[in-house]
mmCIF file with all atom_site columns, C-alpha atoms in Angstrom:
data_model
loop_
_atom_site.group_PDB
_atom_site.id
_atom_site.type_symbol
_atom_site.label_atom_id
_atom_site.label_alt_id
_atom_site.label_comp_id
_atom_site.label_asym_id
_atom_site.label_entity_id
_atom_site.label_seq_id
_atom_site.pdbx_PDB_ins_code
_atom_site.Cartn_x
_atom_site.Cartn_y
_atom_site.Cartn_z
_atom_site.occupancy
_atom_site.B_iso_or_equiv
_atom_site.pdbx_formal_charge
_atom_site.auth_seq_id
_atom_site.auth_comp_id
_atom_site.auth_asym_id
_atom_site.auth_atom_id
_atom_site.pdbx_PDB_model_num
ATOM 1   C CA . GLU A 1 1   ? -88.338  122.618 104.467 1.00 0.00 ? 1   GLU A CA 1
ATOM 2   C CA . THR A 1 2   ? -88.881  125.105 107.284 1.00 0.00 ? 2   THR A CA 1
ATOM 3   C CA . GLY A 1 3   ? -87.566  124.049 110.675 1.00 0.00 ? 3   GLY A CA 1
ATOM 4   C CA . VAL A 1 4   ? -89.050  124.625 114.114 1.00 0.00 ? 4   VAL A CA 1
ATOM 5   C CA . THR A 1 5   ? -88.997  128.293 115.060 1.00 0.00 ? 5   THR A CA 1
ATOM 6   C CA . GLN A 1 6   ? -89.559  129.736 118.529 1.00 0.00 ? 6   GLN A CA 1
ATOM 7   C CA . SER A 1 7   ? -90.182  133.260 119.744 1.00 0.00 ? 7   SER A CA 1
ATOM 8   C CA . PRO A 1 8   ? -89.006  135.220 121.537 1.00 0.00 ? 8   PRO A CA 1
ATOM 9   C CA . THR A 1 9   ? -85.398  134.086 121.914 1.00 0.00 ? 9   THR A CA 1
ATOM 10  C CA . HIS A 1 10  ? -84.992  135.735 125.302 1.00 0.00 ? 10  HIS A CA 1
ATOM 11  C CA . LEU A 1 11  ? -87.448  137.002 127.892 1.00 0.00 ? 11  LEU A CA 1
ATOM 12  C CA . ILE A 1 12  ? -87.192  138.522 131.354 1.00 0.00 ? 12  ILE A CA 1
ATOM 13  C CA . LYS A 1 13  ? -90.191  138.435 133.676 1.00 0.00 ? 13  LYS A CA 1
ATOM 14  C CA . THR A 1 14  ? -90.909  139.171 137.301 1.00 0.00 ? 14  THR A CA 1
ATOM 15  C CA . ARG A 1 15  ? -92.093  136.607 139.826 1.00 0.00 ? 15  ARG A CA 1
ATOM 16  C CA . GLY A 1 16  ? -95.889  136.308 139.779 1.00 0.00 ? 16  GLY A CA 1
ATOM 17  C CA . GLN A 1 17  ? -96.260  137.439 136.164 1.00 0.00 ? 17  GLN A CA 1
ATOM 18  C CA . GLN A 1 18  ? -97.537  135.363 133.274 1.00 0.00 ? 18  GLN A CA 1
ATOM 19  C CA . VAL A 1 19  ? -95.671  134.491 130.076 1.00 0.00 ? 19  VAL A CA 1
ATOM 20  C CA . THR A 1 20  ? -96.536  133.111 126.639 1.00 0.00 ? 20  THR A CA 1
ATOM 21  C CA . LEU A 1 21  ? -93.976  131.398 124.442 1.00 0.00 ? 21  LEU A CA 1
ATOM 22  C CA . ARG A 1 22  ? -94.611  130.584 120.805 1.00 0.00 ? 22  ARG A CA 1
ATOM 23  C CA . CYS A 1 23  ? -93.580  127.821 118.449 1.00 0.00 ? 23  CYS A CA 1
ATOM 24  C CA . SER A 1 24  ? -94.077  127.140 114.751 1.00 0.00 ? 24  SER A CA 1
ATOM 25  C CA . SER A 1 25  ? -93.703  123.486 113.920 1.00 0.00 ? 25  SER A CA 1
ATOM 26  C CA . GLN A 1 26  ? -91.742  122.098 111.004 1.00 0.00 ? 26  GLN A CA 1
ATOM 27  C CA . SER A 1 27  ? -93.793  121.812 107.834 1.00 0.00 ? 27  SER A CA 1
ATOM 28  C CA . GLY A 1 28  ? -95.558  118.456 107.592 1.00 0.00 ? 28  GLY A CA 1
ATOM 29  C CA . HIS A 1 29  ? -95.512  117.898 111.360 1.00 0.00 ? 29  HIS A CA 1
ATOM 30  C CA . ASN A 1 30  ? -98.753  117.646 113.332 1.00 0.00 ? 30  ASN A CA 1
ATOM 31  C CA . THR A 1 31  ? -97.494  117.092 116.874 1.00 0.00 ? 31  THR A CA 1
ATOM 32  C CA . VAL A 1 32  ? -95.820  119.589 119.171 1.00 0.00 ? 32  VAL A CA 1
ATOM 33  C CA . SER A 1 33  ? -94.153  118.973 122.499 1.00 0.00 ? 33  SER A CA 1
ATOM 34  C CA . TRP A 1 34  ? -92.558  121.327 125.008 1.00 0.00 ? 34  TRP A CA 1
ATOM 35  C CA . TYR A 1 35  ? -89.548  120.762 127.201 1.00 0.00 ? 35  TYR A CA 1
ATOM 36  C CA . GLN A 1 36  ? -87.975  122.734 130.045 1.00 0.00 ? 36  GLN A CA 1
ATOM 37  C CA . GLN A 1 37  ? -84.191  122.680 130.337 1.00 0.00 ? 37  GLN A CA 1
ATOM 38  C CA . ALA A 1 38  ? -82.748  124.113 133.527 1.00 0.00 ? 38  ALA A CA 1
ATOM 39  C CA . LEU A 1 39  ? -79.084  125.065 133.618 1.00 0.00 ? 39  LEU A CA 1
ATOM 40  C CA . GLY A 1 40  ? -76.850  121.988 133.681 1.00 0.00 ? 40  GLY A CA 1
ATOM 41  C CA . GLN A 1 41  ? -79.764  119.603 133.215 1.00 0.00 ? 41  GLN A CA 1
ATOM 42  C CA . GLY A 1 42  ? -81.243  117.657 130.352 1.00 0.00 ? 42  GLY A CA 1
ATOM 43  C CA . PRO A 1 43  ? -84.567  118.693 128.841 1.00 0.00 ? 43  PRO A CA 1
ATOM 44  C CA . GLN A 1 44  ? -87.656  117.708 130.861 1.00 0.00 ? 44  GLN A CA 1
ATOM 45  C CA . PHE A 1 45  ? -90.926  116.885 129.119 1.00 0.00 ? 45  PHE A CA 1
ATOM 46  C CA . ILE A 1 46  ? -93.752  119.299 129.904 1.00 0.00 ? 46  ILE A CA 1
ATOM 47  C CA . PHE A 1 47  ? -96.534  118.161 127.545 1.00 0.00 ? 47  PHE A CA 1
ATOM 48  C CA . GLN A 1 48  ? -97.480  117.151 124.008 1.00 0.00 ? 48  GLN A CA 1
ATOM 49  C CA . TYR A 1 49  ? -100.234 118.457 121.749 1.00 0.00 ? 49  TYR A CA 1
ATOM 50  C CA . TYR A 1 50  ? -101.851 116.558 118.900 1.00 0.00 ? 50  TYR A CA 1
ATOM 51  C CA . ARG A 1 51  ? -104.973 117.604 117.004 1.00 0.00 ? 51  ARG A CA 1
ATOM 52  C CA . GLU A 1 52  ? -105.191 120.695 119.193 1.00 0.00 ? 52  GLU A CA 1
ATOM 53  C CA . GLU A 1 53  ? -105.489 118.674 122.394 1.00 0.00 ? 53  GLU A CA 1
ATOM 54  C CA . GLU A 1 54  ? -103.040 117.855 125.148 1.00 0.00 ? 54  GLU A CA 1
ATOM 55  C CA . ASN A 1 55  ? -102.390 114.116 124.996 1.00 0.00 ? 55  ASN A CA 1
ATOM 56  C CA . GLY A 1 56  ? -99.477  113.585 127.323 1.00 0.00 ? 56  GLY A CA 1
ATOM 57  C CA . ARG A 1 57  ? -98.083  115.502 130.267 1.00 0.00 ? 57  ARG A CA 1
ATOM 58  C CA . GLY A 1 58  ? -94.981  115.383 132.418 1.00 0.00 ? 58  GLY A CA 1
ATOM 59  C CA . ASN A 1 59  ? -94.634  116.259 136.075 1.00 0.00 ? 59  ASN A CA 1
ATOM 60  C CA . PHE A 1 60  ? -95.506  119.954 135.817 1.00 0.00 ? 60  PHE A CA 1
ATOM 61  C CA . PRO A 1 61  ? -98.220  121.866 137.730 1.00 0.00 ? 61  PRO A CA 1
ATOM 62  C CA . PRO A 1 62  ? -101.417 123.132 136.059 1.00 0.00 ? 62  PRO A CA 1
ATOM 63  C CA . ARG A 1 63  ? -100.044 126.679 135.833 1.00 0.00 ? 63  ARG A CA 1
ATOM 64  C CA . PHE A 1 64  ? -98.135  125.316 132.821 1.00 0.00 ? 64  PHE A CA 1
ATOM 65  C CA . SER A 1 65  ? -100.654 125.163 130.004 1.00 0.00 ? 65  SER A CA 1
ATOM 66  C CA . GLY A 1 66  ? -100.621 125.174 126.253 1.00 0.00 ? 66  GLY A CA 1
ATOM 67  C CA . LEU A 1 67  ? -102.470 125.489 123.011 1.00 0.00 ? 67  LEU A CA 1
ATOM 68  C CA . GLN A 1 68  ? -102.110 124.043 119.551 1.00 0.00 ? 68  GLN A CA 1
ATOM 69  C CA . PHE A 1 69  ? -103.656 125.829 116.598 1.00 0.00 ? 69  PHE A CA 1
ATOM 70  C CA . PRO A 1 70  ? -105.121 124.403 113.353 1.00 0.00 ? 70  PRO A CA 1
ATOM 71  C CA . ASN A 1 71  ? -101.858 125.213 111.543 1.00 0.00 ? 71  ASN A CA 1
ATOM 72  C CA . TYR A 1 72  ? -100.062 123.056 114.199 1.00 0.00 ? 72  TYR A CA 1
ATOM 73  C CA . SER A 1 73  ? -98.264  126.018 115.763 1.00 0.00 ? 73  SER A CA 1
ATOM 74  C CA . SER A 1 74  ? -98.330  126.107 119.543 1.00 0.00 ? 74  SER A CA 1
ATOM 75  C CA . GLU A 1 75  ? -98.112  128.267 122.640 1.00 0.00 ? 75  GLU A CA 1
ATOM 76  C CA . LEU A 1 76  ? -96.810  127.531 126.096 1.00 0.00 ? 76  LEU A CA 1
ATOM 77  C CA . ASN A 1 77  ? -98.324  129.616 128.882 1.00 0.00 ? 77  ASN A CA 1
ATOM 78  C CA . VAL A 1 78  ? -96.949  129.806 132.383 1.00 0.00 ? 78  VAL A CA 1
ATOM 79  C CA . ASN A 1 79  ? -98.927  131.608 135.090 1.00 0.00 ? 79  ASN A CA 1
ATOM 80  C CA . ALA A 1 80  ? -97.747  132.871 138.477 1.00 0.00 ? 80  ALA A CA 1
ATOM 81  C CA . LEU A 1 81  ? -94.095  132.664 137.509 1.00 0.00 ? 81  LEU A CA 1
ATOM 82  C CA . GLU A 1 82  ? -91.629  131.421 140.107 1.00 0.00 ? 82  GLU A CA 1
ATOM 83  C CA . LEU A 1 83  ? -87.876  131.915 140.238 1.00 0.00 ? 83  LEU A CA 1
ATOM 84  C CA . ASP A 1 84  ? -87.381  128.189 139.487 1.00 0.00 ? 84  ASP A CA 1
ATOM 85  C CA . ASP A 1 85  ? -89.185  128.632 136.170 1.00 0.00 ? 85  ASP A CA 1
ATOM 86  C CA . SER A 1 86  ? -86.031  130.293 134.846 1.00 0.00 ? 86  SER A CA 1
ATOM 87  C CA . ALA A 1 87  ? -84.861  127.930 132.123 1.00 0.00 ? 87  ALA A CA 1
ATOM 88  C CA . LEU A 1 88  ? -84.543  127.293 128.407 1.00 0.00 ? 88  LEU A CA 1
ATOM 89  C CA . TYR A 1 89  ? -87.883  126.228 126.956 1.00 0.00 ? 89  TYR A CA 1
ATOM 90  C CA . LEU A 1 90  ? -87.641  123.970 123.944 1.00 0.00 ? 90  LEU A CA 1
ATOM 91  C CA . CYS A 1 91  ? -90.344  123.204 121.448 1.00 0.00 ? 91  CYS A CA 1
ATOM 92  C CA . ALA A 1 92  ? -90.163  120.060 119.343 1.00 0.00 ? 92  ALA A CA 1
ATOM 93  C CA . SER A 1 93  ? -92.357  118.942 116.473 1.00 0.00 ? 93  SER A CA 1
ATOM 94  C CA . SER A 1 94  ? -92.886  115.549 114.919 1.00 0.00 ? 94  SER A CA 1
ATOM 95  C CA . PHE A 1 95  ? -95.348  113.582 112.830 1.00 0.00 ? 95  PHE A CA 1
ATOM 96  C CA . GLN A 1 96  ? -97.637  111.463 114.948 1.00 0.00 ? 96  GLN A CA 1
ATOM 97  C CA . GLY A 1 97  ? -97.473  107.874 113.852 1.00 0.00 ? 97  GLY A CA 1
ATOM 98  C CA . GLY A 1 98  ? -94.570  105.983 112.400 1.00 0.00 ? 98  GLY A CA 1
ATOM 99  C CA . ASP A 1 99  ? -91.033  106.547 113.552 1.00 0.00 ? 99  ASP A CA 1
ATOM 100 C CA . SER A 1 100 ? -90.861  110.288 113.198 1.00 0.00 ? 100 SER A CA 1
ATOM 101 C CA . PRO A 1 101 ? -88.039  111.733 115.329 1.00 0.00 ? 101 PRO A CA 1
ATOM 102 C CA . LEU A 1 102 ? -88.386  114.986 117.263 1.00 0.00 ? 102 LEU A CA 1
ATOM 103 C CA . HIS A 1 103 ? -87.136  118.171 115.611 1.00 0.00 ? 103 HIS A CA 1
ATOM 104 C CA . PHE A 1 104 ? -86.220  120.841 118.143 1.00 0.00 ? 104 PHE A CA 1
ATOM 105 C CA . GLY A 1 105 ? -86.278  124.601 117.952 1.00 0.00 ? 105 GLY A CA 1
ATOM 106 C CA . ASN A 1 106 ? -83.520  126.824 119.314 1.00 0.00 ? 106 ASN A CA 1
ATOM 107 C CA . GLY A 1 107 ? -85.483  127.553 122.453 1.00 0.00 ? 107 GLY A CA 1
ATOM 108 C CA . THR A 1 108 ? -86.623  130.566 124.451 1.00 0.00 ? 108 THR A CA 1
ATOM 109 C CA . ARG A 1 109 ? -84.461  131.582 127.393 1.00 0.00 ? 109 ARG A CA 1
ATOM 110 C CA . LEU A 1 110 ? -86.772  132.715 130.221 1.00 0.00 ? 110 LEU A CA 1
ATOM 111 C CA . THR A 1 111 ? -85.361  134.553 133.219 1.00 0.00 ? 111 THR A CA 1
ATOM 112 C CA . VAL A 1 112 ? -87.607  135.179 136.217 1.00 0.00 ? 112 VAL A CA 1
ATOM 113 C CA . THR A 1 113 ? -86.432  137.814 138.674 1.00 0.00 ? 113 THR A CA 1
ATOM 114 C CA . ALA B 2 1   ? -90.758  105.655 136.415 1.00 0.00 ? 1   ALA B CA 1
ATOM 115 C CA . GLN B 2 2   ? -87.871  105.859 133.998 1.00 0.00 ? 2   GLN B CA 1
ATOM 116 C CA . ARG B 2 3   ? -84.454  107.351 134.581 1.00 0.00 ? 3   ARG B CA 1
ATOM 117 C CA . VAL B 2 4   ? -81.391  108.026 132.414 1.00 0.00 ? 4   VAL B CA 1
ATOM 118 C CA . THR B 2 5   ? -77.951  108.462 133.942 1.00 0.00 ? 5   THR B CA 1
ATOM 119 C CA . GLN B 2 6   ? -74.927  109.944 132.229 1.00 0.00 ? 6   GLN B CA 1
ATOM 120 C CA . PRO B 2 7   ? -72.187  109.761 134.849 1.00 0.00 ? 7   PRO B CA 1
ATOM 121 C CA . GLU B 2 8   ? -69.708  112.103 133.164 1.00 0.00 ? 8   GLU B CA 1
ATOM 122 C CA . LYS B 2 9   ? -70.348  115.838 132.821 1.00 0.00 ? 9   LYS B CA 1
ATOM 123 C CA . LEU B 2 10  ? -67.192  116.280 130.754 1.00 0.00 ? 10  LEU B CA 1
ATOM 124 C CA . LEU B 2 11  ? -65.142  113.885 128.681 1.00 0.00 ? 11  LEU B CA 1
ATOM 125 C CA . SER B 2 12  ? -61.922  115.207 127.209 1.00 0.00 ? 12  SER B CA 1
ATOM 126 C CA . VAL B 2 13  ? -60.049  113.133 124.601 1.00 0.00 ? 13  VAL B CA 1
ATOM 127 C CA . PHE B 2 14  ? -57.305  113.693 122.054 1.00 0.00 ? 14  PHE B CA 1
ATOM 128 C CA . LYS B 2 15  ? -58.037  113.703 118.349 1.00 0.00 ? 15  LYS B CA 1
ATOM 129 C CA . GLY B 2 16  ? -57.779  110.168 117.015 1.00 0.00 ? 16  GLY B CA 1
ATOM 130 C CA . ALA B 2 17  ? -58.442  108.558 120.407 1.00 0.00 ? 17  ALA B CA 1
ATOM 131 C CA . PRO B 2 18  ? -61.431  106.288 120.996 1.00 0.00 ? 18  PRO B CA 1
ATOM 132 C CA . VAL B 2 19  ? -64.533  107.774 122.571 1.00 0.00 ? 19  VAL B CA 1
ATOM 133 C CA . GLU B 2 20  ? -67.098  106.159 124.833 1.00 0.00 ? 20  GLU B CA 1
ATOM 134 C CA . LEU B 2 21  ? -69.925  108.220 126.295 1.00 0.00 ? 21  LEU B CA 1
ATOM 135 C CA . LYS B 2 22  ? -71.712  106.266 128.986 1.00 0.00 ? 22  LYS B CA 1
ATOM 136 C CA . CYS B 2 23  ? -75.461  105.997 129.396 1.00 0.00 ? 23  CYS B CA 1
ATOM 137 C CA . ASN B 2 24  ? -77.361  103.806 131.830 1.00 0.00 ? 24  ASN B CA 1
ATOM 138 C CA . TYR B 2 25  ? -81.087  103.651 132.179 1.00 0.00 ? 25  TYR B CA 1
ATOM 139 C CA . SER B 2 26  ? -83.733  102.264 134.470 1.00 0.00 ? 26  SER B CA 1
ATOM 140 C CA . TYR B 2 27  ? -87.122  101.290 133.134 1.00 0.00 ? 27  TYR B CA 1
ATOM 141 C CA . SER B 2 28  ? -89.209  98.253  133.876 1.00 0.00 ? 28  SER B CA 1
ATOM 142 C CA . GLY B 2 29  ? -90.703  97.889  130.409 1.00 0.00 ? 29  GLY B CA 1
ATOM 143 C CA . SER B 2 30  ? -89.310  97.868  126.888 1.00 0.00 ? 30  SER B CA 1
ATOM 144 C CA . PRO B 2 31  ? -87.561  101.152 126.070 1.00 0.00 ? 31  PRO B CA 1
ATOM 145 C CA . GLU B 2 32  ? -86.470  102.896 122.948 1.00 0.00 ? 32  GLU B CA 1
ATOM 146 C CA . LEU B 2 33  ? -83.085  104.618 123.364 1.00 0.00 ? 33  LEU B CA 1
ATOM 147 C CA . PHE B 2 34  ? -81.677  107.641 121.569 1.00 0.00 ? 34  PHE B CA 1
ATOM 148 C CA . TRP B 2 35  ? -78.609  109.812 121.455 1.00 0.00 ? 35  TRP B CA 1
ATOM 149 C CA . TYR B 2 36  ? -79.108  113.524 120.787 1.00 0.00 ? 36  TYR B CA 1
ATOM 150 C CA . VAL B 2 37  ? -76.302  115.971 120.088 1.00 0.00 ? 37  VAL B CA 1
ATOM 151 C CA . GLN B 2 38  ? -76.019  119.725 120.369 1.00 0.00 ? 38  GLN B CA 1
ATOM 152 C CA . TYR B 2 39  ? -73.126  121.377 118.554 1.00 0.00 ? 39  TYR B CA 1
ATOM 153 C CA . SER B 2 40  ? -72.049  124.886 119.528 1.00 0.00 ? 40  SER B CA 1
ATOM 154 C CA . ARG B 2 41  ? -74.745  127.458 118.645 1.00 0.00 ? 41  ARG B CA 1
ATOM 155 C CA . GLN B 2 42  ? -76.944  124.800 117.040 1.00 0.00 ? 42  GLN B CA 1
ATOM 156 C CA . ARG B 2 43  ? -80.186  123.179 118.075 1.00 0.00 ? 43  ARG B CA 1
ATOM 157 C CA . LEU B 2 44  ? -80.566  119.804 119.693 1.00 0.00 ? 44  LEU B CA 1
ATOM 158 C CA . GLN B 2 45  ? -80.697  117.116 117.016 1.00 0.00 ? 45  GLN B CA 1
ATOM 159 C CA . LEU B 2 46  ? -81.042  113.367 116.815 1.00 0.00 ? 46  LEU B CA 1
ATOM 160 C CA . LEU B 2 47  ? -77.767  111.524 116.347 1.00 0.00 ? 47  LEU B CA 1
ATOM 161 C CA . LEU B 2 48  ? -78.953  107.933 116.395 1.00 0.00 ? 48  LEU B CA 1
ATOM 162 C CA . ARG B 2 49  ? -81.536  105.559 117.814 1.00 0.00 ? 49  ARG B CA 1
ATOM 163 C CA . HIS B 2 50  ? -81.058  101.973 118.829 1.00 0.00 ? 50  HIS B CA 1
ATOM 164 C CA . ILE B 2 51  ? -83.738  100.510 116.581 1.00 0.00 ? 51  ILE B CA 1
ATOM 165 C CA . SER B 2 52  ? -81.947  101.837 113.498 1.00 0.00 ? 52  SER B CA 1
ATOM 166 C CA . ARG B 2 53  ? -78.748  99.939  114.281 1.00 0.00 ? 53  ARG B CA 1
ATOM 167 C CA . GLU B 2 54  ? -76.792  102.300 112.067 1.00 0.00 ? 54  GLU B CA 1
ATOM 168 C CA . SER B 2 55  ? -73.585  104.278 112.341 1.00 0.00 ? 55  SER B CA 1
ATOM 169 C CA . ILE B 2 56  ? -73.903  108.051 112.117 1.00 0.00 ? 56  ILE B CA 1
ATOM 170 C CA . LYS B 2 57  ? -70.759  110.186 111.741 1.00 0.00 ? 57  LYS B CA 1
ATOM 171 C CA . GLY B 2 58  ? -68.783  107.135 112.837 1.00 0.00 ? 58  GLY B CA 1
ATOM 172 C CA . PHE B 2 59  ? -70.735  106.769 116.100 1.00 0.00 ? 59  PHE B CA 1
ATOM 173 C CA . THR B 2 60  ? -72.456  103.549 117.144 1.00 0.00 ? 60  THR B CA 1
ATOM 174 C CA . ALA B 2 61  ? -74.446  102.555 120.196 1.00 0.00 ? 61  ALA B CA 1
ATOM 175 C CA . ASP B 2 62  ? -75.644  99.120  121.245 1.00 0.00 ? 62  ASP B CA 1
ATOM 176 C CA . LEU B 2 63  ? -78.503  98.554  123.622 1.00 0.00 ? 63  LEU B CA 1
ATOM 177 C CA . ASN B 2 64  ? -77.434  96.143  126.372 1.00 0.00 ? 64  ASN B CA 1
ATOM 178 C CA . LYS B 2 65  ? -80.584  95.121  128.200 1.00 0.00 ? 65  LYS B CA 1
ATOM 179 C CA . GLY B 2 66  ? -78.676  93.005  130.714 1.00 0.00 ? 66  GLY B CA 1
ATOM 180 C CA . GLU B 2 67  ? -76.574  95.949  131.841 1.00 0.00 ? 67  GLU B CA 1
ATOM 181 C CA . THR B 2 68  ? -79.321  98.497  131.025 1.00 0.00 ? 68  THR B CA 1
ATOM 182 C CA . SER B 2 69  ? -76.808  100.551 129.079 1.00 0.00 ? 69  SER B CA 1
ATOM 183 C CA . PHE B 2 70  ? -76.657  102.365 125.760 1.00 0.00 ? 70  PHE B CA 1
ATOM 184 C CA . HIS B 2 71  ? -73.114  103.668 125.521 1.00 0.00 ? 71  HIS B CA 1
ATOM 185 C CA . LEU B 2 72  ? -72.090  105.800 122.525 1.00 0.00 ? 72  LEU B CA 1
ATOM 186 C CA . LYS B 2 73  ? -68.802  104.858 120.888 1.00 0.00 ? 73  LYS B CA 1
ATOM 187 C CA . LYS B 2 74  ? -66.510  106.092 118.176 1.00 0.00 ? 74  LYS B CA 1
ATOM 188 C CA . PRO B 2 75  ? -63.134  104.527 117.391 1.00 0.00 ? 75  PRO B CA 1
ATOM 189 C CA . PHE B 2 76  ? -61.331  107.734 116.381 1.00 0.00 ? 76  PHE B CA 1
ATOM 190 C CA . ALA B 2 77  ? -62.464  111.125 117.710 1.00 0.00 ? 77  ALA B CA 1
ATOM 191 C CA . GLN B 2 78  ? -62.481  114.171 115.429 1.00 0.00 ? 78  GLN B CA 1
ATOM 192 C CA . GLU B 2 79  ? -62.396  117.844 116.413 1.00 0.00 ? 79  GLU B CA 1
ATOM 193 C CA . GLU B 2 80  ? -65.871  118.334 114.936 1.00 0.00 ? 80  GLU B CA 1
ATOM 194 C CA . ASP B 2 81  ? -67.250  115.778 117.412 1.00 0.00 ? 81  ASP B CA 1
ATOM 195 C CA . SER B 2 82  ? -66.875  118.331 120.211 1.00 0.00 ? 82  SER B CA 1
ATOM 196 C CA . ALA B 2 83  ? -70.427  118.914 121.426 1.00 0.00 ? 83  ALA B CA 1
ATOM 197 C CA . MET B 2 84  ? -72.952  118.210 124.158 1.00 0.00 ? 84  MET B CA 1
ATOM 198 C CA . TYR B 2 85  ? -74.393  114.693 124.008 1.00 0.00 ? 85  TYR B CA 1
ATOM 199 C CA . TYR B 2 86  ? -77.649  113.616 125.619 1.00 0.00 ? 86  TYR B CA 1
ATOM 200 C CA . CYS B 2 87  ? -78.915  110.088 126.042 1.00 0.00 ? 87  CYS B CA 1
ATOM 201 C CA . ALA B 2 88  ? -82.713  109.757 126.060 1.00 0.00 ? 88  ALA B CA 1
ATOM 202 C CA . LEU B 2 89  ? -85.295  107.048 126.646 1.00 0.00 ? 89  LEU B CA 1
ATOM 203 C CA . ARG B 2 90  ? -88.864  106.597 125.484 1.00 0.00 ? 90  ARG B CA 1
ATOM 204 C CA . PRO B 2 91  ? -91.216  103.751 126.337 1.00 0.00 ? 91  PRO B CA 1
ATOM 205 C CA . TYR B 2 92  ? -92.463  101.858 123.288 1.00 0.00 ? 92  TYR B CA 1
ATOM 206 C CA . THR B 2 93  ? -96.004  102.552 124.392 1.00 0.00 ? 93  THR B CA 1
ATOM 207 C CA . GLY B 2 94  ? -97.378  105.861 125.609 1.00 0.00 ? 94  GLY B CA 1
ATOM 208 C CA . THR B 2 95  ? -96.825  109.464 124.590 1.00 0.00 ? 95  THR B CA 1
ATOM 209 C CA . ALA B 2 96  ? -94.705  109.539 121.449 1.00 0.00 ? 96  ALA B CA 1
ATOM 210 C CA . SER B 2 97  ? -92.877  112.771 122.284 1.00 0.00 ? 97  SER B CA 1
ATOM 211 C CA . LYS B 2 98  ? -92.197  111.990 125.924 1.00 0.00 ? 98  LYS B CA 1
ATOM 212 C CA . LEU B 2 99  ? -88.475  111.497 126.117 1.00 0.00 ? 99  LEU B CA 1
ATOM 213 C CA . THR B 2 100 ? -86.588  111.227 129.388 1.00 0.00 ? 100 THR B CA 1
ATOM 214 C CA . PHE B 2 101 ? -83.164  112.802 128.978 1.00 0.00 ? 101 PHE B CA 1
ATOM 215 C CA . GLY B 2 102 ? -79.977  112.371 130.932 1.00 0.00 ? 102 GLY B CA 1
ATOM 216 C CA . THR B 2 103 ? -78.056  115.393 132.183 1.00 0.00 ? 103 THR B CA 1
ATOM 217 C CA . GLY B 2 104 ? -75.687  115.290 129.234 1.00 0.00 ? 104 GLY B CA 1
ATOM 218 C CA . THR B 2 105 ? -71.960  114.834 128.662 1.00 0.00 ? 105 THR B CA 1
ATOM 219 C CA . ARG B 2 106 ? -69.801  117.480 127.078 1.00 0.00 ? 106 ARG B CA 1
ATOM 220 C CA . LEU B 2 107 ? -67.256  115.896 124.734 1.00 0.00 ? 107 LEU B CA 1
ATOM 221 C CA . GLN B 2 108 ? -64.138  117.942 124.172 1.00 0.00 ? 108 GLN B CA 1
ATOM 222 C CA . VAL B 2 109 ? -61.752  116.743 121.459 1.00 0.00 ? 109 VAL B CA 1
ATOM 223 C CA . THR B 2 110 ? -58.341  118.384 121.561 1.00 0.00 ? 110 THR B CA 1
ATOM 224 C CA . LEU B 2 111 ? -55.347  118.241 119.234 1.00 0.00 ? 111 LEU B CA 1
#
């Protein structure tokens, strides 16, 4: 069973730039969610994708967007980067329906300078 | 809106001592509560959930709706329990993946 994998592991960007983070879900999972974890904080829910559509969103502005592909992998895009976007971005996959728990990836550490 | 509070950033105990990691929540509806753990250099993983009512690695947690708490307990701490622990809440209805996490408690078990 392949776990959730994220790329890249680390990334440095400049304020105002755009970034794309990638996630491959665990085999058999059809739902992907993204979380932002700032230093010293717990993960915060950004959004969830199911059947290639966003079907749940946290308190994040529209410049945070995503995609889910037919193979259930996903991308998180952030436009017009701000210094406060510096954080660990976690991807989690699960199986929609039933009591499937979330399986997290190792995260992408984004630094905005 | 829902909120999860973990009042302790760090809890340091001796090996063999009892452990209690505190978690309080606020939510007007019916919540589902979880404990997640992150060991050093490992990914965040589910430790236990209240609906399972099971003991994992010697840890238990009981949902107390009157006190809105879901404290994590273990009678005898082991060195391998040293990790970051997060309490999380999810409404029974709504987005399945939308967990609200607390800020976490680092458990340090020393000899």
